[in-house]
Short mmCIF file of C-alpha atoms in Angstrom, two decimals:
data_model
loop_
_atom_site.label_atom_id
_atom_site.label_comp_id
_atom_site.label_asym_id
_atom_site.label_seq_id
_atom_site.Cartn_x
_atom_site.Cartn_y
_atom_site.Cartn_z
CA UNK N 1 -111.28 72.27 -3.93
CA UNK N 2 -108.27 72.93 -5.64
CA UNK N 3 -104.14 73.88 -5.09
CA UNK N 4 -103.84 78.05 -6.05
CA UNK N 5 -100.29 79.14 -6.50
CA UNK N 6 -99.57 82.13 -4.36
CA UNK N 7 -96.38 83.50 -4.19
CA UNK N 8 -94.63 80.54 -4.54
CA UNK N 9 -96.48 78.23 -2.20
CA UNK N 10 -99.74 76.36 -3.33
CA UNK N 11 -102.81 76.96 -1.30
CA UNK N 12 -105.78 74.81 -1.10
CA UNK N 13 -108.68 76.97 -1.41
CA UNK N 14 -112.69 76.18 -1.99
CA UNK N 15 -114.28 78.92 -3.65
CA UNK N 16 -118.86 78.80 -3.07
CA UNK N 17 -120.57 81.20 -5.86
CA UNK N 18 -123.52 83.03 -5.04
CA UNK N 19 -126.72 83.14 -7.27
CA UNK N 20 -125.89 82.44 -10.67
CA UNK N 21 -122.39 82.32 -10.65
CA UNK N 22 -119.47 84.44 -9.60
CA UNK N 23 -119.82 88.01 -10.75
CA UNK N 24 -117.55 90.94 -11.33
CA UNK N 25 -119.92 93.40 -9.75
CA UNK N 26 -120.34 92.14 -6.24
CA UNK N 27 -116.68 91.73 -3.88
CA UNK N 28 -116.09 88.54 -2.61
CA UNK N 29 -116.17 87.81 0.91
CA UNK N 30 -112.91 85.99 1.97
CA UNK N 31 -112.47 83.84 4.85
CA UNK N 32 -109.48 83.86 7.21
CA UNK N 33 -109.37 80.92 10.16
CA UNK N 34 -107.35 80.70 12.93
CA UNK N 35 -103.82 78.83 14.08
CA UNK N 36 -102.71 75.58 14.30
CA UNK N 37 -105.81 73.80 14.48
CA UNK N 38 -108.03 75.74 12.54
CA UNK N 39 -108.78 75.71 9.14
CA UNK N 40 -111.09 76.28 6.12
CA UNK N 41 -114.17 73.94 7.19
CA UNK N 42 -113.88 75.91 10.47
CA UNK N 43 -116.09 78.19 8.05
CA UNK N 44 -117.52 75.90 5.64
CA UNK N 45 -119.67 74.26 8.61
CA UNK N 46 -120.82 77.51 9.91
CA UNK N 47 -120.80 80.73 8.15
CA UNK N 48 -119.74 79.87 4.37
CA UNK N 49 -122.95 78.34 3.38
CA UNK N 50 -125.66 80.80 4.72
CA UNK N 51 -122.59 83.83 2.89
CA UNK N 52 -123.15 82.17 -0.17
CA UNK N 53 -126.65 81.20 -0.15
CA UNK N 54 -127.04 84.63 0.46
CA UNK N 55 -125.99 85.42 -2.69
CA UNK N 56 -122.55 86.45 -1.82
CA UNK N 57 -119.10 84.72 -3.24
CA UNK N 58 -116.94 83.00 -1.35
CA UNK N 59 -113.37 82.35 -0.56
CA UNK N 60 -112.36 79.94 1.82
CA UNK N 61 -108.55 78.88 2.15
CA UNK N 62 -106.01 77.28 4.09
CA UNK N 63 -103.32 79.53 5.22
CA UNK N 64 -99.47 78.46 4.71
CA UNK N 65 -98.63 74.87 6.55
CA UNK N 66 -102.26 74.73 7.98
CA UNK N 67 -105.06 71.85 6.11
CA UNK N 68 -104.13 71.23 3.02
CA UNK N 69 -101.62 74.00 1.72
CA UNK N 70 -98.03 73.20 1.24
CA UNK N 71 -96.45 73.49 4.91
CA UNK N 72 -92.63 75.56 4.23
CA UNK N 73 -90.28 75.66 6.77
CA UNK N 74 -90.38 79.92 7.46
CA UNK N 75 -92.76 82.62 7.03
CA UNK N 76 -94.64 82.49 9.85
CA UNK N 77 -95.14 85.87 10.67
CA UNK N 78 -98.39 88.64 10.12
CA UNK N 79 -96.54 90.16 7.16
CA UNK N 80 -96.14 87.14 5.22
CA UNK N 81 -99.06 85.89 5.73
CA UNK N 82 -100.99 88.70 4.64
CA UNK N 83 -98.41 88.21 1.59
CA UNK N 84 -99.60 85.64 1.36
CA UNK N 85 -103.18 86.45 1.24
CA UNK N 86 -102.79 89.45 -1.32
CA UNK N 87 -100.87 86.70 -4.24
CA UNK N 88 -103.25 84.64 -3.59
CA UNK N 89 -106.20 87.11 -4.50
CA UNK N 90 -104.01 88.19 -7.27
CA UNK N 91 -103.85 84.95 -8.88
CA UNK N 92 -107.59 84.48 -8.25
CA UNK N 93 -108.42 87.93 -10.32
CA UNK N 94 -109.50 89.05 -6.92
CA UNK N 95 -107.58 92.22 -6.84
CA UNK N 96 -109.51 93.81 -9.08
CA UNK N 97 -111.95 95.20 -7.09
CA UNK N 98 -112.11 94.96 -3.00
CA UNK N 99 -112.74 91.88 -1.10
CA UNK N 100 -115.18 91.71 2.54
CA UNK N 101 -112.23 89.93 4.83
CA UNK N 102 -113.62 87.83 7.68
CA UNK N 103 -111.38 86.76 10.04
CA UNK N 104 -111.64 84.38 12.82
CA UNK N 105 -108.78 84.91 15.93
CA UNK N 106 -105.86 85.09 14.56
CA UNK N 107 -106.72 85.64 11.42
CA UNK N 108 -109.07 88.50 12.19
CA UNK N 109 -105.53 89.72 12.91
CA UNK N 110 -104.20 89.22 9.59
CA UNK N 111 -107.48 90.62 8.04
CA UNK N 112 -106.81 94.05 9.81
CA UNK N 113 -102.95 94.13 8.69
CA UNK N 114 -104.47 94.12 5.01
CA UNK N 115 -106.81 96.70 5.80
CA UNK N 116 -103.95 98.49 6.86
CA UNK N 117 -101.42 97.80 3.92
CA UNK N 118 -103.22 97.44 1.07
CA UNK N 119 -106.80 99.02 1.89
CA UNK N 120 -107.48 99.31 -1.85
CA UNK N 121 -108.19 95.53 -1.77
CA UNK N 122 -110.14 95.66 1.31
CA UNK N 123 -114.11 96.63 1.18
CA UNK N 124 -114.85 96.23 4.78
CA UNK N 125 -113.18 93.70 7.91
CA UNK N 126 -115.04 91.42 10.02
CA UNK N 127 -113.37 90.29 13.05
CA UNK N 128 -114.78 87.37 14.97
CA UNK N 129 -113.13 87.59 18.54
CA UNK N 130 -109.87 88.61 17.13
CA UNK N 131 -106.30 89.01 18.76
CA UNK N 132 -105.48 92.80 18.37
CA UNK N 133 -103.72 94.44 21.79
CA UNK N 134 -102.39 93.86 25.25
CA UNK N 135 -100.14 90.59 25.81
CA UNK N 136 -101.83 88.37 23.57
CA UNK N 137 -98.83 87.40 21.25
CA UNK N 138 -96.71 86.59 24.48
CA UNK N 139 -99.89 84.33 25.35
CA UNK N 140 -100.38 82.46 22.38
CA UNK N 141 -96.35 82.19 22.20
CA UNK N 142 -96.72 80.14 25.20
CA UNK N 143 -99.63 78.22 24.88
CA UNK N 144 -98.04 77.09 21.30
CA UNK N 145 -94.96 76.04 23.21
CA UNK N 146 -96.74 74.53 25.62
CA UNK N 147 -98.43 72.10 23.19
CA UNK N 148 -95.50 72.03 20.89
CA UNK N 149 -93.65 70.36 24.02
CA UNK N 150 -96.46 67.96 24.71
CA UNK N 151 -96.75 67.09 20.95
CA UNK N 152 -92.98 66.01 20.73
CA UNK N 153 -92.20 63.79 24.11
CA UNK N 154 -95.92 62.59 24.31
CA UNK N 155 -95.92 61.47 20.77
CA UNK N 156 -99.98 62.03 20.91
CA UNK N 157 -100.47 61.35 17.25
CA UNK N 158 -98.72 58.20 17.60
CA UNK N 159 -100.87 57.47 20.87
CA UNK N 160 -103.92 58.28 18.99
CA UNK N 161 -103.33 55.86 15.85
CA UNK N 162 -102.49 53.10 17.82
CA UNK N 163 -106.22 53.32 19.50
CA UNK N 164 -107.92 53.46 16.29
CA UNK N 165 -108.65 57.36 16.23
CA UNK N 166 -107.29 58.28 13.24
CA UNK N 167 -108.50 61.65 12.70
CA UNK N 168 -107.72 62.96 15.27
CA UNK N 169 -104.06 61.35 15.03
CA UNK N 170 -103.66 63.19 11.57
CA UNK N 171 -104.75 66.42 13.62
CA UNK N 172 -102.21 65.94 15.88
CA UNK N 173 -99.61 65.17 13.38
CA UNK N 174 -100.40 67.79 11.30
CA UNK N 175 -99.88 70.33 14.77
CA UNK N 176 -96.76 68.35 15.61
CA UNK N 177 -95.58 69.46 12.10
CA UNK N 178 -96.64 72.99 12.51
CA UNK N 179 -95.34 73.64 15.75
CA UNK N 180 -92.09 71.98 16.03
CA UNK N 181 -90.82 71.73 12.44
CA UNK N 182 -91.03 75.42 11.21
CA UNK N 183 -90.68 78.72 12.35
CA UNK N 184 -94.04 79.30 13.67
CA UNK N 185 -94.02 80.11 17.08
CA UNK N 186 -90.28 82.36 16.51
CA UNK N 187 -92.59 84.10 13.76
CA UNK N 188 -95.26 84.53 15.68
CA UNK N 189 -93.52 86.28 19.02
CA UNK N 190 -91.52 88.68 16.99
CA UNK N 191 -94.93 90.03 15.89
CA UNK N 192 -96.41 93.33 17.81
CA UNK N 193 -99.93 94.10 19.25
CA UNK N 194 -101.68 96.64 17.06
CA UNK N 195 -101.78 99.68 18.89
CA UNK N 196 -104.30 102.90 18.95
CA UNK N 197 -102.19 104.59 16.34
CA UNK N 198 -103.05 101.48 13.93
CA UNK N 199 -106.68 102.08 14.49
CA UNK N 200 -106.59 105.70 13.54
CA UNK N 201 -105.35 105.32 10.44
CA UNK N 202 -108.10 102.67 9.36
CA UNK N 203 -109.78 103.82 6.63
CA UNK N 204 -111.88 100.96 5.81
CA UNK N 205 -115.33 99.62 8.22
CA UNK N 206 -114.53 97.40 10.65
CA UNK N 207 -117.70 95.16 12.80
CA UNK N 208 -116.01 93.45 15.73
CA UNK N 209 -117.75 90.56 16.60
CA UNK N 210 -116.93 89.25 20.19
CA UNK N 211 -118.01 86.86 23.14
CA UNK N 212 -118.80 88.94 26.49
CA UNK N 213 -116.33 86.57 28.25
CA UNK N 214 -113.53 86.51 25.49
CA UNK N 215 -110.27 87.89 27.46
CA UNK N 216 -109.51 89.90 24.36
CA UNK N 217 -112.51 92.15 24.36
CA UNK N 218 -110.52 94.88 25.66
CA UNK N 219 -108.58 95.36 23.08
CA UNK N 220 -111.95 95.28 20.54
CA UNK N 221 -113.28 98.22 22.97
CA UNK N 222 -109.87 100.23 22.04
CA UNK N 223 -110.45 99.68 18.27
CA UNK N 224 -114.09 100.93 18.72
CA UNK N 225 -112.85 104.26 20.15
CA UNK N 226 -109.67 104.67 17.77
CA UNK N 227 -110.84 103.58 14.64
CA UNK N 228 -113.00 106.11 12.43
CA UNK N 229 -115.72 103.83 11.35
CA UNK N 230 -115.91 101.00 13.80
CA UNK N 231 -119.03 98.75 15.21
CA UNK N 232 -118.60 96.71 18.34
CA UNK N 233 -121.23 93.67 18.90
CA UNK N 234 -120.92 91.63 21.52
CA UNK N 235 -122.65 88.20 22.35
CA UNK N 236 -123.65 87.29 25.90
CA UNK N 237 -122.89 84.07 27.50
CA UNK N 238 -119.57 82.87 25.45
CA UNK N 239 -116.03 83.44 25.32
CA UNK N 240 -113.49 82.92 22.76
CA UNK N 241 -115.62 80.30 20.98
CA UNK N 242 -118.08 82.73 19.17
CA UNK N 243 -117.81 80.98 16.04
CA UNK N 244 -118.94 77.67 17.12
CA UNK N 245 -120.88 78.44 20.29
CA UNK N 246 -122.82 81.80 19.02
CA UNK N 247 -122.63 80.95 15.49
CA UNK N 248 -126.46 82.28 14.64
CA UNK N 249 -125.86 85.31 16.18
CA UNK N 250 -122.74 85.84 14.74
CA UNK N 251 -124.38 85.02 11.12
CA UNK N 252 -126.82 87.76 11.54
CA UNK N 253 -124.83 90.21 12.43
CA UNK N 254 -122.12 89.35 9.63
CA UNK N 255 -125.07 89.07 6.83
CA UNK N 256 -126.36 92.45 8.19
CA UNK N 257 -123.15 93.79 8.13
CA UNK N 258 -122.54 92.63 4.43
CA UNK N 259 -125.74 93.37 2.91
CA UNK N 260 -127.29 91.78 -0.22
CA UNK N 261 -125.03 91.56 -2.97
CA UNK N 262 -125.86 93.22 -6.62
CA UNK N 263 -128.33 90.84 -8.37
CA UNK N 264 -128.78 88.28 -5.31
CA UNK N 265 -131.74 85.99 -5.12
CA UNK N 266 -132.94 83.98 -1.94
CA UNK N 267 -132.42 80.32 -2.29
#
């Protein structure tokens, strides 16, 4: 593990070769997590070790203010994250040739925004039960302020330490942090739903991975019909939990969708 610089933040990022070693000629396959709560080992205990053992390379970070990368005050928003996300596989040599991004919720979110910016960088997208249309961001806007309410006159963390739990108080500190000392939740409501006319102009392949119960399937259905090289799967009997709940089925369909890499070996 180790502290990247990235456009003038530091990111903590964990980087798993494949078979013999990181090489030029196969894209890496970058992880994105989710908010607040989430981040890297969200991957690391489910899909990053079968990726790599695959024979594929892989990135796994913590976005800006979430795990271990520095936590600024601003910058909270899809743009800047994906900012974000682009220095960081700049100073990584990453750029060089296009990345698989896989992104979990919120940040299957931030994976299509790249696709859409900078598609040069972007070999294919992976979203697992990602926000994309409809009324999500006023959703998640509340929910955060919800819990950033709850975090502040509760004071759960401090609850929490003083019974011994002490992950779990560090959790909630780290969430109390997030939420009510930076721009977060501002950033994140002045953000807009992707709409029909984003899908279009995809030009990169997008799987959609998705629970049959998840409330934001619909808006996975509309990328399937917009987008010009799109597959939908969806995985019976779960929600928005895919990635912990369905995580073999998700694995297959991700390693089918990525393929074995140039010069992979089974381990």
């Amino acid at each position: 593990m180790a502290l990247t610089p990235a456009g003038g933040l530091r990111l903590h990022t964990q980087w798993l070769p494949g078979h013999g070693g990181p090489r030029p000629d196969r894209p890496a396959v970058v992880f994105l997590h989710g908010l607040v709560m989430d981040n890297l080992s969200s991957f690391y205990c489910t899909l990053a070790g079968p990726v790599s053992r695959a024979g594929h390379d892989v990135l796994l970070y913590d976005q800006r203010g979430h795990g271990r990368s520095e936590r600024p005050p601003s910058g909270y928003d899809r743009a800047t994250s994906v900012a974000d996300l682009i220095a960081l596989l700049g100073s990584l040599g990453l750029d060089r040739h296009p990345v698989h991004l896989v992104g979990n919720s919120y940040g299957g979110a931030l994976a299509l925004h790249t696709a859409l910016v900078r598609p040069e960088l972007v070999a294919s997208v992976v979203l697992i039960d990602a926000h994309l249309t409809g009324d999500w961001i006023e959703d998640m806007t509340d929910t955060l302020s919800v819990a950033a309410l709850g975090l502040e006159h509760r004071r759960t963390g401090e609850q929490l330490a003083a019974l011994g739990r002490r992950k779990e108080a560090r959790l909630s500190a780290a969430a109390d942090a997030l939420l009510n000392h930076t721009t977060l939740i501002e950033d994140i409501a002045a953000d807009t739903p992707f709409t029909c006319h984003d899908f279009a102009r995809l030009r990169r392949p997008v799987l959609g991975v998705y629970g049959e119960h998840s409330e934001l399937l619909p808006g996975a259905q509309e990328l399937r019909l917009s987008a010009p090289d799109c597959e939908l799967c969806v995985l019976p009997d779960v929600g928005h939990t895919v990635l912990n709940e369905a995580t073999d089925g998700l694995c297959d369909a991700l390693l089918g969708r990525l393929g074995a890499p140039a010069g992979a070996v089974a381990r």
